[in-house]
PDB file of C-alpha atoms in Angstrom:
ATOM      1  CA  MET A   1       0.000   0.000   0.000  1.00 49.00           C
ATOM      2  CA  ARG A   2       2.753   2.433   0.943  1.00 47.00           C
ATOM      3  CA  ARG A   3       4.670   1.703  -2.271  1.00 45.00           C
ATOM      4  CA  SER A   4       1.546   2.314  -4.338  1.00 51.00           C
ATOM      5  CA  ALA A   5       0.943   5.625  -2.580  1.00 47.00           C
ATOM      6  CA  LEU A   6       4.562   6.717  -3.133  1.00 40.00           C
ATOM      7  CA  ALA A   7       4.402   5.771  -6.802  1.00 44.00           C
ATOM      8  CA  ALA A   8       1.238   7.843  -7.205  1.00 49.00           C
ATOM      9  CA  ILE A   9       2.863  10.874  -5.562  1.00 41.00           C
ATOM     10  CA  LEU A  10       5.948  10.641  -7.789  1.00 42.00           C
ATOM     11  CA  LEU A  11       3.741  10.355 -10.855  1.00 49.00           C
ATOM     12  CA  LEU A  12       1.759  13.467  -9.942  1.00 48.00           C
ATOM     13  CA  CYS A  13       4.743  15.434  -8.606  1.00 47.00           C
ATOM     14  CA  PRO A  14       7.839  14.498 -10.667  1.00 45.00           C
ATOM     15  CA  GLN A  15       9.930  17.179  -8.946  1.00 44.00           C
ATOM     16  CA  ILE A  16       9.875  15.016  -5.789  1.00 41.00           C
ATOM     17  CA  ILE A  17      12.060  12.426  -7.547  1.00 42.00           C
ATOM     18  CA  LEU A  18      15.193  11.986  -5.461  1.00 47.00           C
ATOM     19  CA  ALA A  19      17.815  14.573  -6.304  1.00 48.00           C
ATOM     20  CA  SER A  20      21.104  13.614  -7.883  1.00 51.00           C
ATOM     21  CA  ALA A  21      23.855  12.918  -5.372  1.00 60.00           C
ATOM     22  CA  GLN A  22      26.023  15.273  -7.446  1.00 85.00           C
ATOM     23  CA  PRO A  23      25.961  18.862  -6.113  1.00 94.00           C
ATOM     24  CA  ILE A  24      25.840  21.773  -8.576  1.00 95.00           C
ATOM     25  CA  LEU A  25      27.869  24.993  -8.451  1.00 97.00           C
ATOM     26  CA  PHE A  26      26.715  27.792 -10.747  1.00 97.00           C
ATOM     27  CA  ILE A  27      29.363  30.348 -11.740  1.00 97.00           C
ATOM     28  CA  MET A  28      27.798  33.460 -13.268  1.00 97.00           C
ATOM     29  CA  ASP A  29      29.577  36.025 -15.413  1.00 97.00           C
ATOM     30  CA  ALA A  30      28.483  39.442 -14.110  1.00 96.00           C
ATOM     31  CA  SER A  31      31.088  41.400 -16.087  1.00 96.00           C
ATOM     32  CA  GLY A  32      30.335  44.574 -18.009  1.00 95.00           C
ATOM     33  CA  SER A  33      29.492  42.800 -21.260  1.00 94.00           C
ATOM     34  CA  MET A  34      26.522  41.095 -19.584  1.00 95.00           C
ATOM     35  CA  GLY A  35      24.797  44.449 -19.949  1.00 94.00           C
ATOM     36  CA  GLU A  36      24.767  44.040 -23.744  1.00 92.00           C
ATOM     37  CA  SER A  37      21.688  42.957 -25.708  1.00 90.00           C
ATOM     38  CA  PHE A  38      20.437  39.370 -25.966  1.00 90.00           C
ATOM     39  CA  GLN A  39      17.045  38.515 -27.477  1.00 88.00           C
ATOM     40  CA  GLY A  40      15.701  42.035 -26.916  1.00 90.00           C
ATOM     41  CA  VAL A  41      16.887  42.429 -23.310  1.00 92.00           C
ATOM     42  CA  THR A  42      20.296  42.525 -21.604  1.00 93.00           C
ATOM     43  CA  ARG A  43      22.199  39.276 -21.222  1.00 93.00           C
ATOM     44  CA  MET A  44      21.976  39.657 -17.456  1.00 94.00           C
ATOM     45  CA  ALA A  45      18.187  40.077 -17.591  1.00 92.00           C
ATOM     46  CA  ALA A  46      17.882  36.953 -19.724  1.00 92.00           C
ATOM     47  CA  ALA A  47      20.081  34.978 -17.314  1.00 91.00           C
ATOM     48  CA  ARG A  48      18.081  36.142 -14.302  1.00 91.00           C
ATOM     49  CA  VAL A  49      14.788  34.964 -15.776  1.00 90.00           C
ATOM     50  CA  LEU A  50      15.786  31.812 -17.637  1.00 89.00           C
ATOM     51  CA  LEU A  51      18.346  30.446 -15.175  1.00 90.00           C
ATOM     52  CA  GLY A  52      16.079  31.343 -12.276  1.00 89.00           C
ATOM     53  CA  GLU A  53      13.200  29.381 -13.806  1.00 88.00           C
ATOM     54  CA  GLN A  54      15.330  26.292 -14.330  1.00 87.00           C
ATOM     55  CA  ILE A  55      16.810  26.404 -10.831  1.00 87.00           C
ATOM     56  CA  GLN A  56      13.318  26.400  -9.383  1.00 85.00           C
ATOM     57  CA  LYS A  57      12.681  23.153 -11.284  1.00 86.00           C
ATOM     58  CA  LEU A  58      15.617  21.294  -9.739  1.00 86.00           C
ATOM     59  CA  PRO A  59      14.598  18.125  -7.907  1.00 86.00           C
ATOM     60  CA  ILE A  60      13.785  18.656  -4.251  1.00 85.00           C
ATOM     61  CA  GLY A  61      16.872  18.093  -2.137  1.00 87.00           C
ATOM     62  CA  THR A  62      19.393  19.229  -4.760  1.00 90.00           C
ATOM     63  CA  LYS A  63      22.474  20.838  -3.241  1.00 93.00           C
ATOM     64  CA  ALA A  64      23.471  23.950  -5.187  1.00 95.00           C
ATOM     65  CA  GLY A  65      25.803  26.907  -4.752  1.00 96.00           C
ATOM     66  CA  PHE A  66      26.322  30.211  -6.545  1.00 97.00           C
ATOM     67  CA  VAL A  67      29.475  32.176  -7.389  1.00 97.00           C
ATOM     68  CA  ALA A  68      29.767  35.298  -9.548  1.00 97.00           C
ATOM     69  CA  TYR A  69      32.548  37.552 -10.771  1.00 97.00           C
ATOM     70  CA  GLY A  70      32.306  41.163 -11.878  1.00 96.00           C
ATOM     71  CA  ASN A  71      29.164  42.500 -10.190  1.00 96.00           C
ATOM     72  CA  GLY A  72      30.488  46.038  -9.949  1.00 94.00           C
ATOM     73  CA  ILE A  73      33.663  44.974  -8.124  1.00 96.00           C
ATOM     74  CA  PRO A  74      36.728  46.488  -9.865  1.00 94.00           C
ATOM     75  CA  GLY A  75      39.807  44.489 -10.836  1.00 95.00           C
ATOM     76  CA  CYS A  76      40.478  40.797 -11.326  1.00 96.00           C
ATOM     77  CA  ASP A  77      39.664  39.619  -7.799  1.00 96.00           C
ATOM     78  CA  SER A  78      35.918  40.125  -8.081  1.00 96.00           C
ATOM     79  CA  TYR A  79      34.852  36.491  -7.653  1.00 96.00           C
ATOM     80  CA  ARG A  80      32.608  36.035  -4.638  1.00 96.00           C
ATOM     81  CA  LEU A  81      30.652  33.175  -3.084  1.00 96.00           C
ATOM     82  CA  TYR A  82      27.041  34.349  -2.828  1.00 96.00           C
ATOM     83  CA  ALA A  83      25.433  31.035  -1.822  1.00 96.00           C
ATOM     84  CA  PRO A  84      27.202  27.969  -0.347  1.00 96.00           C
ATOM     85  CA  ILE A  85      26.620  24.504  -1.760  1.00 96.00           C
ATOM     86  CA  ALA A  86      23.586  23.471   0.267  1.00 94.00           C
ATOM     87  CA  ARG A  87      19.989  22.351  -0.168  1.00 92.00           C
ATOM     88  CA  SER A  88      18.811  25.645   1.304  1.00 90.00           C
ATOM     89  CA  SER A  89      20.643  27.656  -1.390  1.00 92.00           C
ATOM     90  CA  THR A  90      18.470  26.447  -4.263  1.00 89.00           C
ATOM     91  CA  GLY A  91      15.574  28.678  -3.301  1.00 89.00           C
ATOM     92  CA  ALA A  92      17.841  31.661  -2.588  1.00 93.00           C
ATOM     93  CA  ILE A  93      19.814  31.799  -5.852  1.00 94.00           C
ATOM     94  CA  PRO A  94      17.110  33.421  -8.064  1.00 92.00           C
ATOM     95  CA  GLY A  95      16.820  36.314  -5.605  1.00 93.00           C
ATOM     96  CA  ILE A  96      20.606  36.695  -5.454  1.00 95.00           C
ATOM     97  CA  MET A  97      20.773  36.983  -9.249  1.00 94.00           C
ATOM     98  CA  GLN A  98      18.303  39.867  -9.175  1.00 93.00           C
ATOM     99  CA  LYS A  99      20.890  41.973  -7.324  1.00 94.00           C
ATOM    100  CA  LEU A 100      23.823  41.331  -9.674  1.00 95.00           C
ATOM    101  CA  VAL A 101      25.209  44.359 -11.509  1.00 94.00           C
ATOM    102  CA  PRO A 102      26.873  43.707 -14.903  1.00 95.00           C
ATOM    103  CA  SER A 103      30.159  45.543 -14.440  1.00 96.00           C
ATOM    104  CA  GLY A 104      33.779  44.449 -14.220  1.00 95.00           C
ATOM    105  CA  GLU A 105      36.338  42.029 -15.641  1.00 96.00           C
ATOM    106  CA  THR A 106      36.113  38.331 -16.613  1.00 97.00           C
ATOM    107  CA  PRO A 107      38.534  36.435 -14.321  1.00 98.00           C
ATOM    108  CA  ILE A 108      37.502  32.905 -15.275  1.00 98.00           C
ATOM    109  CA  ALA A 109      40.822  31.276 -14.328  1.00 98.00           C
ATOM    110  CA  GLY A 110      41.032  33.053 -10.991  1.00 97.00           C
ATOM    111  CA  THR A 111      37.459  32.119 -10.178  1.00 98.00           C
ATOM    112  CA  LEU A 112      37.991  28.426 -10.972  1.00 98.00           C
ATOM    113  CA  ARG A 113      41.183  28.425  -8.919  1.00 97.00           C
ATOM    114  CA  GLN A 114      39.546  30.045  -5.894  1.00 96.00           C
ATOM    115  CA  VAL A 115      36.467  27.807  -5.884  1.00 96.00           C
ATOM    116  CA  GLY A 116      38.818  24.826  -6.031  1.00 96.00           C
ATOM    117  CA  LYS A 117      40.722  26.045  -2.984  1.00 94.00           C
ATOM    118  CA  GLY A 118      37.669  27.216  -1.101  1.00 94.00           C
ATOM    119  CA  ILE A 119      34.098  26.039  -1.605  1.00 92.00           C
ATOM    120  CA  LEU A 120      35.089  22.787  -3.357  1.00 95.00           C
ATOM    121  CA  ALA A 121      37.874  21.825  -0.966  1.00 90.00           C
ATOM    122  CA  LYS A 122      35.567  19.588   1.090  1.00 87.00           C
ATOM    123  CA  GLU A 123      33.198  18.603  -1.727  1.00 92.00           C
ATOM    124  CA  THR A 124      33.420  15.654  -4.098  1.00 90.00           C
ATOM    125  CA  GLY A 125      31.984  15.166  -7.565  1.00 93.00           C
ATOM    126  CA  VAL A 126      30.580  18.676  -7.999  1.00 96.00           C
ATOM    127  CA  ARG A 127      29.009  19.615 -11.324  1.00 95.00           C
ATOM    128  CA  ILE A 128      30.211  23.140 -12.145  1.00 97.00           C
ATOM    129  CA  VAL A 129      28.099  25.159 -14.583  1.00 97.00           C
ATOM    130  CA  LEU A 130      29.957  28.229 -15.866  1.00 97.00           C
ATOM    131  CA  ILE A 131      27.789  30.771 -17.692  1.00 97.00           C
ATOM    132  CA  SER A 132      29.850  33.368 -19.556  1.00 96.00           C
ATOM    133  CA  ASP A 133      29.463  35.797 -22.442  1.00 95.00           C
ATOM    134  CA  GLY A 134      33.165  36.466 -22.775  1.00 94.00           C
ATOM    135  CA  LYS A 135      36.644  34.997 -22.586  1.00 93.00           C
ATOM    136  CA  GLU A 136      39.300  35.353 -19.898  1.00 97.00           C
ATOM    137  CA  SER A 137      40.305  39.023 -19.511  1.00 96.00           C
ATOM    138  CA  CYS A 138      42.755  38.830 -16.594  1.00 97.00           C
ATOM    139  CA  GLY A 139      45.633  36.880 -18.139  1.00 96.00           C
ATOM    140  CA  GLY A 140      44.907  33.586 -16.403  1.00 96.00           C
ATOM    141  CA  ASN A 141      44.846  30.068 -17.820  1.00 97.00           C
ATOM    142  CA  PRO A 142      41.282  28.772 -17.386  1.00 97.00           C
ATOM    143  CA  ASP A 143      42.088  25.557 -19.306  1.00 97.00           C
ATOM    144  CA  ALA A 144      44.657  24.564 -16.697  1.00 97.00           C
ATOM    145  CA  GLU A 145      42.372  25.456 -13.806  1.00 98.00           C
ATOM    146  CA  ALA A 146      39.531  23.420 -15.298  1.00 98.00           C
ATOM    147  CA  ALA A 147      41.885  20.459 -15.717  1.00 98.00           C
ATOM    148  CA  ILE A 148      42.846  20.682 -12.032  1.00 97.00           C
ATOM    149  CA  LEU A 149      39.200  20.629 -10.983  1.00 97.00           C
ATOM    150  CA  ARG A 150      38.639  17.618 -13.223  1.00 97.00           C
ATOM    151  CA  SER A 151      41.579  15.792 -11.657  1.00 96.00           C
ATOM    152  CA  ARG A 152      39.866  16.258  -8.295  1.00 95.00           C
ATOM    153  CA  GLY A 153      36.704  14.581  -9.493  1.00 95.00           C
ATOM    154  CA  HIS A 154      34.628  17.589 -10.528  1.00 96.00           C
ATOM    155  CA  GLN A 155      33.099  18.441 -13.921  1.00 95.00           C
ATOM    156  CA  VAL A 156      33.103  21.825 -15.627  1.00 97.00           C
ATOM    157  CA  HIS A 157      30.259  22.473 -18.069  1.00 96.00           C
ATOM    158  CA  VAL A 158      30.263  25.791 -19.926  1.00 97.00           C
ATOM    159  CA  ILE A 159      27.405  27.805 -21.408  1.00 96.00           C
ATOM    160  CA  GLY A 160      28.555  30.435 -23.913  1.00 95.00           C
ATOM    161  CA  LEU A 161      25.921  33.163 -23.917  1.00 94.00           C
ATOM    162  CA  GLY A 162      25.772  35.020 -27.244  1.00 93.00           C
ATOM    163  CA  VAL A 163      29.511  34.664 -27.849  1.00 94.00           C
ATOM    164  CA  ASP A 164      31.487  34.935 -31.084  1.00 93.00           C
ATOM    165  CA  GLU A 165      33.494  32.054 -32.538  1.00 93.00           C
ATOM    166  CA  VAL A 166      36.805  33.172 -30.998  1.00 94.00           C
ATOM    167  CA  THR A 167      35.300  33.280 -27.517  1.00 95.00           C
ATOM    168  CA  ALA A 168      33.445  30.020 -28.132  1.00 95.00           C
ATOM    169  CA  LEU A 169      36.761  28.325 -28.915  1.00 96.00           C
ATOM    170  CA  GLN A 170      38.192  29.223 -25.504  1.00 96.00           C
ATOM    171  CA  LEU A 171      35.011  28.308 -23.636  1.00 97.00           C
ATOM    172  CA  ARG A 172      34.873  24.993 -25.509  1.00 96.00           C
ATOM    173  CA  ARG A 173      38.436  24.226 -24.416  1.00 97.00           C
ATOM    174  CA  ILE A 174      37.581  24.999 -20.789  1.00 98.00           C
ATOM    175  CA  ALA A 175      34.709  22.514 -20.915  1.00 97.00           C
ATOM    176  CA  GLY A 176      36.910  19.931 -22.606  1.00 96.00           C
ATOM    177  CA  MET A 177      39.703  20.237 -20.050  1.00 97.00           C
ATOM    178  CA  GLY A 178      37.106  20.197 -17.288  1.00 97.00           C
ATOM    179  CA  GLY A 179      35.575  16.957 -18.529  1.00 96.00           C
ATOM    180  CA  GLY A 180      32.284  18.643 -19.324  1.00 95.00           C
ATOM    181  CA  VAL A 181      30.176  19.810 -22.249  1.00 94.00           C
ATOM    182  CA  TYR A 182      30.090  23.169 -24.024  1.00 96.00           C
ATOM    183  CA  PHE A 183      26.728  24.706 -25.006  1.00 95.00           C
ATOM    184  CA  HIS A 184      26.637  27.447 -27.644  1.00 94.00           C
ATOM    185  CA  VAL A 185      23.654  29.634 -26.756  1.00 94.00           C
ATOM    186  CA  GLN A 186      22.212  32.168 -29.208  1.00 92.00           C
ATOM    187  CA  THR A 187      18.489  32.162 -28.319  1.00 92.00           C
ATOM    188  CA  ASN A 188      16.253  31.871 -25.277  1.00 90.00           C
ATOM    189  CA  THR A 189      15.373  28.316 -26.291  1.00 92.00           C
ATOM    190  CA  ASP A 190      19.094  27.441 -26.471  1.00 92.00           C
ATOM    191  CA  PHE A 191      19.598  28.838 -22.970  1.00 91.00           C
ATOM    192  CA  ILE A 192      16.691  26.904 -21.476  1.00 90.00           C
ATOM    193  CA  ASP A 193      17.888  23.703 -23.139  1.00 91.00           C
ATOM    194  CA  ALA A 194      21.487  24.201 -21.958  1.00 93.00           C
ATOM    195  CA  ILE A 195      20.508  24.791 -18.327  1.00 90.00           C
ATOM    196  CA  SER A 196      18.123  21.841 -18.436  1.00 89.00           C
ATOM    197  CA  ARG A 197      20.850  19.531 -19.736  1.00 90.00           C
ATOM    198  CA  THR A 198      23.611  20.707 -17.404  1.00 89.00           C
ATOM    199  CA  THR A 199      21.378  20.228 -14.357  1.00 84.00           C
ATOM    200  CA  ASP A 200      20.024  16.847 -15.484  1.00 79.00           C
ATOM    201  CA  PRO A 201      21.121  14.108 -13.048  1.00 64.00           C
ATOM    202  CA  VAL A 202      21.852  11.817 -16.000  1.00 60.00           C
ATOM    203  CA  VAL A 203      24.014  14.289 -17.930  1.00 55.00           C
ATOM    204  CA  ARG A 204      26.823  12.602 -19.877  1.00 51.00           C
ATOM    205  CA  PRO A 205      29.753  11.731 -17.549  1.00 39.00           C
ATOM    206  CA  ALA A 206      33.205  13.255 -17.930  1.00 36.00           C
ATOM    207  CA  ALA A 207      35.293  12.014 -20.847  1.00 39.00           C
ATOM    208  CA  PRO A 208      38.519  10.079 -20.205  1.00 36.00           C
ATOM    209  CA  ALA A 209      41.504  12.262 -19.296  1.00 34.00           C
ATOM    210  CA  ASP A 210      43.159  11.722 -22.681  1.00 34.00           C
ATOM    211  CA  GLU A 211      40.290  13.421 -24.522  1.00 36.00           C
ATOM    212  CA  PRO A 212      40.901  17.180 -24.099  1.00 37.00           C
ATOM    213  CA  ALA A 213      38.450  18.365 -26.729  1.00 39.00           C
ATOM    214  CA  GLY A 214      35.048  19.202 -25.272  1.00 42.00           C
ATOM    215  CA  PRO A 215      32.071  18.110 -27.358  1.00 44.00           C
ATOM    216  CA  VAL A 216      29.595  20.695 -28.576  1.00 43.00           C
ATOM    217  CA  VAL A 217      26.022  19.680 -27.880  1.00 43.00           C
ATOM    218  CA  PRO A 218      23.801  20.405 -30.911  1.00 37.00           C
ATOM    219  CA  LEU A 219      20.918  22.652 -29.932  1.00 38.00           C
ATOM    220  CA  PRO A 220      17.632  22.929 -31.852  1.00 38.00           C
ATOM    221  CA  ALA A 221      17.320  25.619 -34.490  1.00 36.00           C
ATOM    222  CA  GLU A 222      14.882  28.369 -33.671  1.00 35.00           C
ATOM    223  CA  ASN A 223      12.962  30.403 -36.221  1.00 36.00           C
ATOM    224  CA  GLU A 224      11.007  32.406 -33.676  1.00 38.00           C
ATOM    225  CA  GLN A 225      11.276  36.161 -33.594  1.00 37.00           C
ATOM    226  CA  LYS A 226      13.138  37.817 -30.706  1.00 36.00           C
ATOM    227  CA  SER A 227      11.096  37.997 -27.539  1.00 38.00           C
ATOM    228  CA  GLU A 228      11.394  38.784 -23.859  1.00 40.00           C
ATOM    229  CA  PRO A 229      13.028  35.998 -21.793  1.00 42.00           C
ATOM    230  CA  SER A 230       9.742  34.629 -20.523  1.00 41.00           C
ATOM    231  CA  ARG A 231       8.085  31.303 -21.074  1.00 41.00           C
ATOM    232  CA  SER A 232       4.588  32.589 -20.447  1.00 38.00           C
TER     233      SER A 232
END
């Protein structure tokens, strides 16, 4: 009887399905270029709405954390931990994103290095989701930092938000060295699909260490006209 009741609840409320044992750390680019246009709004506005919606759909019990760089902090040491990796952080992250200010540099390497030394020091098997609209601007080596995180059992997935081919090349390498997947996002639908896939508990596992090239996940073509980042 109890098993039948539980099965009925899971069928009606799929979000109650047990969360993946793999924690998720979101790293958000809040540099100055996130104030540029994307699908009729700023890139930051699109990220706030679309990422926020997908985070709210994470399975109950998912442990998540949130780091951002830029955010109006000058220089290359702007990375900050805004939400620790915890079950309680999942509900807080959308509100935190509302307060981000797109201003500053893009210290991807420094951010990956610091999260490895700090928030990830006592964590295992964390799925890192880096969302960036630009390449490294502080002279660091994000490929090497991603490889270090991978060697410690973590994965680095990268979402390139409205980037050109040169920037996409660097972001693709970061994902490859981090054992993750690169998503090339040019539309709202791309963004939703990328977040959905990177937070899926059954996302493709990291490639063997001798495969440095990160795969590019094909995203569906979209013929829709530009619209506000809303699914309503």
